[in-house]
Short mmCIF file of N, CA, C and O in Angstrom, two decimals:
data_model
loop_
_atom_site.label_atom_id
_atom_site.label_comp_id
_atom_site.label_asym_id
_atom_site.label_seq_id
_atom_site.Cartn_x
_atom_site.Cartn_y
_atom_site.Cartn_z
N ARG A 25 -8.47 0.95 15.69
CA ARG A 25 -8.17 0.45 16.77
C ARG A 25 -7.78 1.62 18.03
O ARG A 25 -7.91 1.43 19.00
N LYS A 26 -7.09 2.67 17.57
CA LYS A 26 -7.55 3.69 18.53
C LYS A 26 -8.56 4.24 19.21
O LYS A 26 -8.63 4.48 20.70
N TRP A 27 -9.47 3.87 18.55
CA TRP A 27 -11.21 4.65 19.46
C TRP A 27 -11.73 3.27 19.97
O TRP A 27 -12.73 3.62 20.73
N GLY A 28 -10.97 1.95 19.91
CA GLY A 28 -11.95 0.95 20.58
C GLY A 28 -12.23 0.87 22.09
O GLY A 28 -13.21 0.72 22.12
N GLY A 29 -11.40 1.50 22.63
CA GLY A 29 -11.41 1.33 24.05
C GLY A 29 -12.49 2.72 24.19
O GLY A 29 -12.78 2.60 25.53
N SER A 30 -12.58 3.57 23.91
CA SER A 30 -13.45 4.83 24.13
C SER A 30 -14.81 4.46 23.30
O SER A 30 -15.56 5.32 23.70
N LEU A 31 -15.31 3.47 22.81
CA LEU A 31 -16.65 3.43 22.33
C LEU A 31 -17.20 2.40 22.87
O LEU A 31 -16.80 1.59 23.46
N ASP A 32 -18.61 2.66 23.10
CA ASP A 32 -19.35 1.49 24.05
C ASP A 32 -20.13 0.34 22.92
O ASP A 32 -20.95 -0.34 23.32
N ARG A 33 -19.74 0.59 21.87
CA ARG A 33 -20.07 -0.50 20.82
C ARG A 33 -18.58 -1.15 20.13
O ARG A 33 -17.54 -0.90 20.38
N PRO A 34 -18.86 -2.60 19.87
CA PRO A 34 -17.32 -3.50 19.62
C PRO A 34 -17.04 -2.79 18.26
O PRO A 34 -18.06 -2.36 17.53
N THR A 35 -15.50 -2.56 18.16
CA THR A 35 -15.15 -2.52 17.08
C THR A 35 -14.47 -3.22 16.33
O THR A 35 -14.19 -4.29 17.02
N PHE A 36 -13.82 -3.24 14.93
CA PHE A 36 -12.97 -4.04 14.06
C PHE A 36 -12.16 -3.66 13.51
O PHE A 36 -12.16 -2.26 13.09
N SER A 37 -10.79 -3.84 13.76
CA SER A 37 -9.73 -3.30 12.89
C SER A 37 -9.31 -4.52 12.60
O SER A 37 -8.87 -5.58 13.23
N SER A 38 -8.67 -4.26 11.28
CA SER A 38 -7.73 -5.19 10.40
C SER A 38 -6.43 -4.99 10.41
O SER A 38 -6.20 -3.69 9.85
N ASN A 39 -5.91 -6.04 10.82
CA ASN A 39 -4.32 -5.78 10.77
C ASN A 39 -3.72 -5.93 9.27
O ASN A 39 -3.04 -5.72 9.01
N LEU A 40 -4.55 -6.97 8.55
CA LEU A 40 -3.73 -7.13 7.13
C LEU A 40 -4.47 -5.70 6.44
O LEU A 40 -3.58 -5.38 5.12
N LEU A 41 -5.69 -5.00 6.51
CA LEU A 41 -5.90 -3.77 5.91
C LEU A 41 -4.40 -2.76 6.25
O LEU A 41 -4.42 -2.00 5.35
N GLU A 42 -4.60 -2.54 7.39
CA GLU A 42 -3.18 -1.98 7.89
C GLU A 42 -1.69 -1.91 7.54
O GLU A 42 -1.24 -1.19 6.92
N SER A 43 -1.68 -3.28 6.95
CA SER A 43 -0.73 -3.51 6.04
C SER A 43 -0.49 -3.22 4.90
O SER A 43 0.46 -2.59 4.21
N PHE A 44 -1.79 -3.63 4.43
CA PHE A 44 -1.78 -2.79 2.81
C PHE A 44 -1.58 -1.67 2.84
O PHE A 44 -0.81 -1.03 1.97
N GLU A 45 -2.20 -0.43 3.46
CA GLU A 45 -2.31 0.99 3.73
C GLU A 45 -0.87 1.06 3.93
O GLU A 45 -0.34 2.02 3.61
N GLU A 46 0.06 0.80 4.80
CA GLU A 46 1.57 0.58 5.21
C GLU A 46 2.15 0.60 4.25
O GLU A 46 2.99 1.43 3.61
N ALA A 47 2.01 -0.56 3.24
CA ALA A 47 2.54 -0.65 2.01
C ALA A 47 2.44 0.62 1.18
O ALA A 47 3.40 0.74 0.36
N LEU A 48 1.36 0.90 0.87
CA LEU A 48 0.56 1.66 0.20
C LEU A 48 1.27 2.98 0.47
O LEU A 48 2.33 3.63 -0.49
N ASP A 49 1.40 3.69 1.76
CA ASP A 49 2.24 4.88 1.85
C ASP A 49 3.52 4.50 1.68
O ASP A 49 4.00 5.43 1.37
N ALA A 50 4.28 3.38 2.12
CA ALA A 50 5.83 3.35 1.74
C ALA A 50 5.62 3.56 0.42
O ALA A 50 7.16 4.22 0.16
N SER A 51 4.84 2.95 -0.61
CA SER A 51 5.19 3.00 -2.10
C SER A 51 5.33 4.53 -2.40
O SER A 51 5.83 5.21 -3.09
N LEU A 52 3.97 4.89 -1.92
CA LEU A 52 4.09 7.06 -2.09
C LEU A 52 5.14 7.50 -1.39
O LEU A 52 5.80 8.39 -2.28
N GLN A 53 5.99 7.26 -0.43
CA GLN A 53 7.11 7.72 0.29
C GLN A 53 8.49 7.73 -0.73
O GLN A 53 9.39 8.14 -1.14
N ILE A 54 8.70 6.40 -1.58
CA ILE A 54 9.40 5.83 -2.13
C ILE A 54 9.27 6.59 -3.64
O ILE A 54 10.73 7.26 -4.00
N SER A 55 8.25 7.20 -3.92
CA SER A 55 8.18 7.44 -5.41
C SER A 55 8.03 8.88 -5.04
O SER A 55 8.79 9.82 -5.89
N ALA A 56 7.92 9.48 -3.99
CA ALA A 56 8.31 11.20 -3.66
C ALA A 56 9.69 11.01 -3.71
O ALA A 56 9.94 12.20 -4.39
N ILE A 57 10.09 10.52 -3.10
CA ILE A 57 11.78 10.62 -2.80
C ILE A 57 12.47 10.34 -4.41
O ILE A 57 13.25 11.50 -4.61
N ILE A 58 12.59 9.33 -4.66
CA ILE A 58 13.09 9.14 -6.17
C ILE A 58 12.47 10.23 -7.35
O ILE A 58 13.48 10.76 -7.98
N ASN A 59 11.34 10.70 -7.15
CA ASN A 59 11.04 11.44 -8.00
C ASN A 59 11.21 13.34 -7.71
O ASN A 59 12.01 13.91 -8.53
N ALA A 60 11.51 13.32 -6.60
CA ALA A 60 12.16 14.44 -6.20
C ALA A 60 13.64 14.80 -5.68
O ALA A 60 14.41 15.74 -6.37
N ARG A 61 14.08 13.48 -5.77
CA ARG A 61 15.71 13.77 -5.38
C ARG A 61 16.66 12.44 -6.21
O ARG A 61 17.70 12.40 -6.40
N GLY A 62 16.06 11.32 -6.83
CA GLY A 62 16.67 10.69 -7.72
C GLY A 62 16.69 9.23 -6.49
O GLY A 62 16.58 9.54 -5.15
N ILE A 63 18.31 8.92 -6.69
CA ILE A 63 19.02 8.10 -5.95
C ILE A 63 20.06 8.09 -5.83
O ILE A 63 20.81 7.51 -4.54
N GLN A 64 20.69 9.13 -6.53
CA GLN A 64 22.01 9.51 -6.13
C GLN A 64 22.06 10.87 -5.17
O GLN A 64 21.42 11.60 -5.31
N ASP A 65 23.57 10.88 -4.69
CA ASP A 65 23.61 12.19 -3.84
C ASP A 65 22.25 12.61 -2.75
O ASP A 65 22.17 13.59 -2.80
N LEU A 66 21.97 11.50 -2.00
CA LEU A 66 20.55 11.54 -1.06
C LEU A 66 21.58 11.85 0.23
O LEU A 66 22.87 11.67 0.38
N HIS A 67 21.02 13.02 1.01
CA HIS A 67 21.19 13.27 1.95
C HIS A 67 21.12 11.80 2.98
O HIS A 67 20.25 11.35 2.74
N SER A 68 21.42 12.19 4.36
CA SER A 68 21.81 10.89 5.03
C SER A 68 20.20 10.90 5.26
O SER A 68 19.86 9.72 5.67
N ASP A 69 19.35 12.00 5.62
CA ASP A 69 18.11 11.57 6.14
C ASP A 69 17.26 11.14 5.08
O ASP A 69 16.07 10.28 5.24
N GLU A 70 17.54 11.47 3.74
CA GLU A 70 16.79 11.18 2.74
C GLU A 70 17.16 9.65 2.42
O GLU A 70 16.13 8.95 2.17
N GLU A 71 18.25 9.01 2.66
CA GLU A 71 18.65 7.83 2.65
C GLU A 71 18.14 7.09 3.48
O GLU A 71 17.47 6.05 3.96
N ALA A 72 18.21 7.62 4.73
CA ALA A 72 17.46 6.70 5.64
C ALA A 72 15.84 6.67 5.65
O ALA A 72 14.95 5.56 6.09
N ALA A 73 15.06 7.56 5.24
CA ALA A 73 13.72 7.72 5.00
C ALA A 73 13.54 6.62 3.66
O ALA A 73 12.66 6.17 3.55
N LEU A 74 14.03 6.79 2.93
CA LEU A 74 14.27 5.75 1.51
C LEU A 74 14.42 4.61 2.07
O LEU A 74 13.59 3.50 1.71
N SER A 75 15.19 3.99 2.70
CA SER A 75 15.57 2.75 3.40
C SER A 75 14.62 1.97 4.06
O SER A 75 13.83 0.95 4.24
N SER A 76 13.80 3.23 4.73
CA SER A 76 12.65 2.76 6.05
C SER A 76 11.69 2.38 5.21
O SER A 76 10.99 1.57 5.34
N ALA A 77 11.30 3.30 4.04
CA ALA A 77 10.03 2.93 3.19
C ALA A 77 10.27 1.53 2.53
O ALA A 77 9.32 0.69 2.42
N LEU A 78 11.38 1.37 2.19
CA LEU A 78 11.61 -0.09 1.59
C LEU A 78 11.49 -0.74 2.06
O LEU A 78 10.93 -1.72 1.77
N ASP A 79 12.29 -1.03 3.67
CA ASP A 79 12.04 -2.04 4.14
C ASP A 79 10.35 -2.54 4.86
O ASP A 79 9.85 -3.24 5.03
N ASN A 80 9.60 -1.18 4.96
CA ASN A 80 8.36 -1.19 5.45
C ASN A 80 7.55 -1.90 4.52
O ASN A 80 6.92 -2.51 4.45
N PHE A 81 7.55 -1.37 2.74
CA PHE A 81 6.80 -2.06 2.01
C PHE A 81 7.14 -3.38 2.09
O PHE A 81 6.43 -4.18 2.05
N LYS A 82 8.47 -4.12 2.00
CA LYS A 82 8.70 -5.46 2.13
C LYS A 82 7.85 -6.05 2.88
O LYS A 82 7.44 -7.01 2.98
N THR A 83 7.99 -5.50 4.43
CA THR A 83 7.53 -6.23 5.52
C THR A 83 6.09 -6.17 5.38
O THR A 83 5.44 -7.23 5.78
N ARG A 84 5.30 -5.01 5.06
CA ARG A 84 3.87 -5.02 4.77
C ARG A 84 3.30 -6.13 3.56
O ARG A 84 2.41 -7.07 3.64
N ARG A 85 4.19 -5.99 2.49
CA ARG A 85 3.81 -7.02 1.49
C ARG A 85 3.93 -8.35 2.28
O ARG A 85 3.14 -9.28 1.62
N ALA A 86 4.66 -8.85 2.81
CA ALA A 86 5.00 -10.09 3.35
C ALA A 86 4.27 -10.64 4.31
O ALA A 86 3.44 -12.03 4.15
N ALA A 87 3.14 -9.59 4.92
CA ALA A 87 2.15 -9.81 5.59
C ALA A 87 0.99 -10.07 4.97
O ALA A 87 0.03 -11.16 5.16
N ILE A 88 0.55 -9.75 3.70
CA ILE A 88 -0.37 -9.67 2.66
C ILE A 88 0.10 -11.28 2.17
O ILE A 88 -0.89 -11.71 1.81
N GLU A 89 1.61 -11.42 1.56
CA GLU A 89 1.91 -12.79 1.25
C GLU A 89 1.13 -13.81 1.77
O GLU A 89 0.67 -15.10 1.48
N ASN A 90 1.65 -13.51 3.38
CA ASN A 90 1.40 -14.75 4.41
C ASN A 90 -0.07 -14.84 4.19
O ASN A 90 -0.18 -16.48 4.01
N ALA A 91 -0.60 -14.08 4.16
CA ALA A 91 -1.96 -14.22 4.12
C ALA A 91 -2.97 -14.89 2.66
O ALA A 91 -3.48 -15.48 3.09
N ALA A 92 -2.42 -14.45 2.13
CA ALA A 92 -2.92 -14.99 0.57
C ALA A 92 -2.29 -16.70 0.72
O ALA A 92 -3.11 -17.56 -0.25
N ASN A 93 -1.27 -16.92 1.07
CA ASN A 93 -0.53 -18.25 0.84
C ASN A 93 -1.38 -19.39 2.20
O ASN A 93 -1.00 -20.50 1.85
N HIS A 94 -1.90 -18.44 2.97
CA HIS A 94 -2.23 -19.30 3.80
C HIS A 94 -3.76 -19.17 4.30
O HIS A 94 -4.45 -19.62 5.24
N THR A 95 -4.70 -18.52 3.18
CA THR A 95 -6.09 -18.56 3.68
C THR A 95 -6.75 -19.28 2.34
O THR A 95 -6.21 -19.17 1.41
N GLU A 96 -8.15 -19.21 2.63
CA GLU A 96 -9.13 -19.89 1.50
C GLU A 96 -9.49 -18.69 0.45
O GLU A 96 -9.87 -19.06 -0.91
N THR A 97 -9.44 -17.78 0.95
CA THR A 97 -10.01 -16.33 0.23
C THR A 97 -9.02 -16.11 -0.77
O THR A 97 -7.84 -16.13 -0.77
N GLU A 98 -9.41 -15.70 -2.13
CA GLU A 98 -8.69 -15.08 -3.08
C GLU A 98 -8.32 -13.49 -2.86
O GLU A 98 -7.48 -12.82 -3.54
N HIS A 99 -9.05 -13.11 -2.04
CA HIS A 99 -9.28 -11.76 -1.38
C HIS A 99 -7.61 -11.06 -1.21
O HIS A 99 -7.38 -9.85 -1.90
N PHE A 100 -6.81 -11.73 -0.50
CA PHE A 100 -5.70 -11.62 -0.07
C PHE A 100 -4.70 -11.51 -1.49
O PHE A 100 -3.83 -10.84 -1.72
N VAL A 101 -4.75 -12.75 -2.04
CA VAL A 101 -4.33 -12.97 -3.48
C VAL A 101 -4.32 -11.68 -4.48
O VAL A 101 -3.23 -10.86 -5.00
N ILE A 102 -5.34 -10.70 -4.64
CA ILE A 102 -5.83 -9.51 -5.33
C ILE A 102 -5.12 -8.44 -4.72
O ILE A 102 -4.24 -7.88 -5.43
N ALA A 103 -5.18 -8.31 -3.22
CA ALA A 103 -4.46 -7.46 -2.72
C ALA A 103 -2.70 -7.86 -2.78
O ALA A 103 -2.32 -6.40 -3.06
N LEU A 104 -2.32 -8.55 -2.81
CA LEU A 104 -0.96 -8.95 -3.46
C LEU A 104 -0.50 -8.57 -4.50
O LEU A 104 0.62 -8.01 -4.94
N ASP A 105 -1.67 -9.12 -5.59
CA ASP A 105 -1.11 -8.54 -6.83
C ASP A 105 -1.17 -7.26 -7.18
O ASP A 105 -0.27 -6.60 -7.94
N TYR A 106 -1.95 -6.55 -6.41
CA TYR A 106 -1.91 -4.67 -6.50
C TYR A 106 -0.90 -4.31 -5.97
O TYR A 106 -0.12 -3.30 -6.45
N LEU A 107 -0.06 -5.19 -4.69
CA LEU A 107 1.01 -4.09 -4.21
C LEU A 107 2.37 -4.77 -5.07
O LEU A 107 3.14 -3.80 -5.25
N ASP A 108 2.15 -5.91 -6.18
CA ASP A 108 3.24 -6.04 -6.87
C ASP A 108 3.10 -5.05 -7.78
O ASP A 108 4.05 -4.70 -8.42
N ARG A 109 2.18 -4.93 -8.71
CA ARG A 109 1.78 -3.98 -9.89
C ARG A 109 2.18 -2.65 -9.14
O ARG A 109 3.08 -2.35 -10.09
N ASN A 110 2.16 -2.33 -7.89
CA ASN A 110 2.75 -1.22 -7.56
C ASN A 110 4.27 -0.93 -7.57
O ASN A 110 4.71 0.10 -8.02
N TRP A 111 4.73 -2.19 -6.72
CA TRP A 111 6.23 -2.03 -7.05
C TRP A 111 6.81 -2.07 -8.07
O TRP A 111 7.91 -1.55 -8.76
N ALA A 112 6.34 -2.80 -9.33
CA ALA A 112 6.76 -2.64 -10.50
C ALA A 112 6.31 -1.22 -11.43
O ALA A 112 7.17 -0.66 -11.86
N ARG A 113 5.90 -0.69 -11.09
CA ARG A 113 5.56 0.97 -11.16
C ARG A 113 6.55 1.56 -10.82
O ARG A 113 7.06 2.44 -11.41
N LEU A 114 7.03 1.72 -9.43
CA LEU A 114 8.13 2.24 -8.94
C LEU A 114 9.45 1.75 -9.63
O LEU A 114 10.07 3.03 -9.87
N GLY A 115 9.59 0.62 -9.84
CA GLY A 115 10.66 0.21 -11.10
C GLY A 115 10.58 0.98 -12.35
O GLY A 115 11.76 1.82 -12.82
N GLU A 116 9.52 1.06 -12.56
CA GLU A 116 9.50 2.23 -14.08
C GLU A 116 9.48 3.51 -13.69
O GLU A 116 10.02 3.86 -14.40
N GLU A 117 9.33 4.19 -12.56
CA GLU A 117 9.43 5.13 -12.22
C GLU A 117 10.94 5.36 -12.61
O GLU A 117 11.18 6.64 -12.97
N LEU A 118 11.59 4.80 -11.55
CA LEU A 118 13.19 4.59 -11.53
C LEU A 118 13.72 4.40 -12.79
O LEU A 118 14.84 5.62 -12.93
N GLU A 119 13.50 3.68 -13.76
CA GLU A 119 14.19 3.64 -15.03
C GLU A 119 13.99 4.66 -15.76
O GLU A 119 14.58 5.47 -16.51
N VAL A 120 12.60 5.37 -15.40
CA VAL A 120 12.45 6.63 -16.36
C VAL A 120 13.05 7.73 -15.97
O VAL A 120 13.79 8.78 -16.62
N LEU A 121 13.27 7.96 -14.73
CA LEU A 121 14.15 9.07 -14.07
C LEU A 121 15.54 8.56 -14.21
O LEU A 121 16.10 9.60 -14.65
N LYS A 122 16.02 7.46 -14.53
CA LYS A 122 17.27 7.42 -15.11
C LYS A 122 17.82 7.61 -16.24
O LYS A 122 18.91 8.09 -16.29
N SER A 123 16.72 7.81 -17.17
CA SER A 123 17.18 8.00 -18.46
C SER A 123 16.92 9.72 -18.65
O SER A 123 17.18 9.87 -19.86
N GLY A 124 16.73 9.98 -17.90
CA GLY A 124 16.78 11.82 -17.89
C GLY A 124 15.68 12.36 -17.88
O GLY A 124 15.52 13.58 -18.24
N GLN A 125 14.31 11.55 -17.94
CA GLN A 125 13.22 12.01 -18.41
C GLN A 125 12.22 12.17 -16.99
O GLN A 125 12.75 11.73 -15.88
N THR A 126 10.93 13.02 -17.33
CA THR A 126 10.18 13.11 -16.24
C THR A 126 9.24 11.99 -16.14
O THR A 126 8.21 11.91 -17.29
N VAL A 127 8.68 11.55 -14.99
CA VAL A 127 7.67 10.49 -14.85
C VAL A 127 6.40 11.13 -15.08
O VAL A 127 5.96 12.74 -14.54
N GLU A 128 5.29 11.01 -15.85
CA GLU A 128 4.34 12.00 -16.39
C GLU A 128 3.20 12.03 -15.25
O GLU A 128 2.51 13.06 -14.67
N THR A 129 2.80 10.59 -14.61
CA THR A 129 2.07 10.50 -13.12
C THR A 129 2.71 9.68 -12.43
O THR A 129 2.40 8.41 -12.20
N PRO A 130 3.52 10.17 -11.43
CA PRO A 130 4.18 9.11 -10.39
C PRO A 130 3.06 8.98 -9.57
O PRO A 130 2.30 9.64 -9.12
N ILE A 131 3.19 7.75 -8.55
CA ILE A 131 2.47 7.26 -7.61
C ILE A 131 2.27 8.35 -6.93
O ILE A 131 1.28 8.25 -5.89
N CYS A 132 3.38 8.97 -6.40
CA CYS A 132 3.29 9.85 -5.23
C CYS A 132 2.06 10.80 -5.09
O CYS A 132 1.85 11.86 -4.46
N MET A 133 1.58 11.09 -6.45
CA MET A 133 0.73 12.36 -6.84
C MET A 133 -0.67 11.62 -7.09
O MET A 133 -1.56 12.58 -6.62
N THR A 134 -0.94 10.49 -6.37
CA THR A 134 -2.15 9.84 -6.32
C THR A 134 -3.02 10.61 -5.80
O THR A 134 -4.42 11.04 -5.98
N PRO A 135 -2.58 10.49 -4.18
CA PRO A 135 -3.61 11.52 -3.63
C PRO A 135 -3.75 12.75 -4.03
O PRO A 135 -5.04 13.34 -3.68
N HIS A 136 -2.77 13.51 -4.22
CA HIS A 136 -2.98 15.03 -4.51
C HIS A 136 -3.80 15.26 -6.21
O HIS A 136 -4.62 16.13 -5.95
N LEU A 137 -3.83 13.99 -6.90
CA LEU A 137 -4.96 14.29 -7.90
C LEU A 137 -6.47 14.03 -7.47
O LEU A 137 -6.99 14.18 -7.86
N ALA A 138 -6.37 12.71 -6.55
CA ALA A 138 -7.86 12.82 -6.03
C ALA A 138 -8.44 13.98 -5.27
O ALA A 138 -9.41 14.07 -5.57
N ILE A 139 -7.60 14.44 -4.53
CA ILE A 139 -8.16 15.64 -3.80
C ILE A 139 -8.51 16.62 -4.60
O ILE A 139 -9.34 17.17 -4.49
N ALA A 140 -7.59 16.85 -5.77
CA ALA A 140 -7.94 17.84 -7.02
C ALA A 140 -9.05 17.29 -8.03
O ALA A 140 -9.39 18.07 -8.97
N GLY A 141 -9.83 16.18 -7.22
CA GLY A 141 -11.06 15.90 -8.34
C GLY A 141 -10.72 15.00 -9.58
O GLY A 141 -11.38 14.80 -10.31
N ARG A 142 -9.47 14.78 -9.98
CA ARG A 142 -8.72 14.23 -10.87
C ARG A 142 -8.58 12.66 -10.80
O ARG A 142 -7.37 12.12 -10.74
N SER A 143 -9.19 12.13 -10.02
CA SER A 143 -9.04 10.57 -9.64
C SER A 143 -9.18 9.95 -10.52
O SER A 143 -9.96 9.64 -11.27
N GLY A 144 -8.48 8.67 -10.69
CA GLY A 144 -8.30 7.94 -11.55
C GLY A 144 -8.23 6.55 -11.56
O GLY A 144 -8.92 6.04 -10.48
N GLU A 145 -7.76 5.62 -12.12
CA GLU A 145 -8.06 4.17 -11.97
C GLU A 145 -7.15 3.78 -10.62
O GLU A 145 -7.96 2.97 -9.85
N ASP A 146 -6.41 4.62 -10.34
CA ASP A 146 -5.11 4.03 -8.96
C ASP A 146 -6.54 4.03 -7.78
O ASP A 146 -6.47 3.35 -6.88
N VAL A 147 -7.07 5.27 -7.72
CA VAL A 147 -8.03 5.62 -6.61
C VAL A 147 -8.93 4.58 -6.30
O VAL A 147 -9.27 3.97 -5.55
N VAL A 148 -9.51 4.64 -7.72
CA VAL A 148 -10.56 2.98 -7.38
C VAL A 148 -10.10 2.13 -7.04
O VAL A 148 -10.74 1.35 -6.14
N ASP A 149 -9.24 1.77 -7.80
CA ASP A 149 -8.63 0.46 -7.06
C ASP A 149 -8.03 0.31 -6.00
O ASP A 149 -8.41 -0.76 -4.85
N ILE A 150 -7.90 1.64 -5.17
CA ILE A 150 -7.31 1.17 -3.62
C ILE A 150 -8.60 1.19 -3.19
O ILE A 150 -8.52 0.35 -2.07
N VAL A 151 -9.54 1.82 -3.18
CA VAL A 151 -10.85 1.79 -2.45
C VAL A 151 -11.55 0.52 -2.97
O VAL A 151 -11.79 -0.13 -1.49
N VAL A 152 -11.30 -0.14 -3.45
CA VAL A 152 -11.95 -1.18 -4.12
C VAL A 152 -11.07 -2.35 -2.76
O VAL A 152 -11.47 -3.31 -2.42
N MET A 153 -9.59 -2.14 -2.96
CA MET A 153 -8.62 -2.97 -2.25
C MET A 153 -9.16 -3.28 -0.69
O MET A 153 -8.89 -4.08 -0.43
N ARG A 154 -9.52 -1.94 -0.51
CA ARG A 154 -9.67 -1.49 1.25
C ARG A 154 -10.91 -2.37 1.41
O ARG A 154 -10.92 -2.92 2.45
N LEU A 155 -11.89 -2.28 0.50
CA LEU A 155 -13.21 -2.75 0.76
C LEU A 155 -13.31 -4.39 0.74
O LEU A 155 -13.56 -5.13 1.50
N VAL A 156 -12.15 -4.91 -0.16
CA VAL A 156 -12.20 -5.97 -0.22
C VAL A 156 -11.60 -6.85 1.14
O VAL A 156 -11.56 -7.96 1.18
N LEU A 157 -10.37 -6.15 1.43
CA LEU A 157 -9.58 -6.44 2.52
C LEU A 157 -10.49 -6.31 3.74
O LEU A 157 -10.24 -7.59 4.39
N LEU A 158 -11.26 -5.75 3.87
CA LEU A 158 -12.26 -5.15 5.15
C LEU A 158 -13.19 -6.81 5.09
O LEU A 158 -13.23 -7.32 6.22
N GLN A 159 -13.69 -6.72 3.86
CA GLN A 159 -15.08 -7.87 3.75
C GLN A 159 -14.06 -9.44 4.01
O GLN A 159 -14.58 -10.41 4.81
N ALA A 160 -12.99 -9.87 3.44
CA ALA A 160 -12.23 -10.86 3.61
C ALA A 160 -11.69 -11.10 5.10
O ALA A 160 -11.89 -12.30 5.45
N GLU A 161 -11.34 -9.85 5.91
CA GLU A 161 -10.96 -10.34 7.32
C GLU A 161 -12.25 -10.46 7.98
O GLU A 161 -12.41 -11.34 8.97
N CYS A 162 -13.54 -10.01 7.48
CA CYS A 162 -14.87 -10.07 8.55
C CYS A 162 -15.20 -11.55 8.17
O CYS A 162 -15.72 -12.06 9.35
N ASP A 163 -15.03 -11.88 6.99
CA ASP A 163 -15.30 -13.35 6.66
C ASP A 163 -14.42 -14.23 7.41
O ASP A 163 -14.71 -15.23 7.80
N ARG A 164 -13.36 -14.02 7.71
CA ARG A 164 -12.28 -15.00 8.27
C ARG A 164 -12.63 -14.90 9.54
O ARG A 164 -12.55 -16.20 9.85
N ILE A 165 -13.17 -13.88 10.24
CA ILE A 165 -13.46 -14.26 11.73
C ILE A 165 -14.67 -15.01 11.66
O ILE A 165 -14.60 -15.33 13.06
N VAL A 166 -15.49 -14.33 10.92
CA VAL A 166 -17.07 -15.18 11.00
C VAL A 166 -16.62 -16.65 10.99
O VAL A 166 -17.08 -17.44 11.67
N SER A 167 -15.44 -17.24 9.78
CA SER A 167 -15.67 -18.27 9.58
C SER A 167 -14.40 -18.91 11.20
O SER A 167 -15.04 -20.46 11.70
N ALA A 168 -13.90 -18.45 11.57
CA ALA A 168 -13.09 -18.94 12.68
C ALA A 168 -14.16 -18.49 13.98
O ALA A 168 -13.81 -20.01 15.07
N SER A 169 -14.94 -18.02 14.03
CA SER A 169 -16.01 -18.06 15.18
C SER A 169 -17.05 -19.39 15.12
O SER A 169 -17.61 -19.41 16.18
N GLY A 170 -17.24 -20.25 13.91
CA GLY A 170 -18.03 -21.22 13.60
C GLY A 170 -19.51 -20.48 13.50
O GLY A 170 -20.28 -21.55 13.73
N ARG A 171 -19.63 -19.50 13.07
CA ARG A 171 -21.13 -18.60 13.11
C ARG A 171 -21.40 -19.13 11.50
O ARG A 171 -20.83 -18.90 10.47
#
């Protein structure tokens, strides 16, 4: 989207992929905050960041849910399921932290582990979800144009 006006070729920007990625980013932020600081006695800046990340996740998830409910393709349902599983993992992280234990592999570590060459199922799932969402949006545009 940022480069579209500077290129002499048509570009494609996916709003739903952007929503998905922002929901993922929000889950990384939530995981980082709760694993580093918990949810008690947060500084006002930390509270604001946590609240913003929670709101952003919910808003972006709702965009994916809307697409899942109003399109013929199952791709958006798959993306919604992934976000819901991610949300459930955040809940599990919180429960582990409340019990006084340490989360073995929190969501917030996913990018760091990938950069370190220790990418697991999470990284593969995210890459697949990005490709699936791009394909779904391309298919939706082609269908809408009648081609």
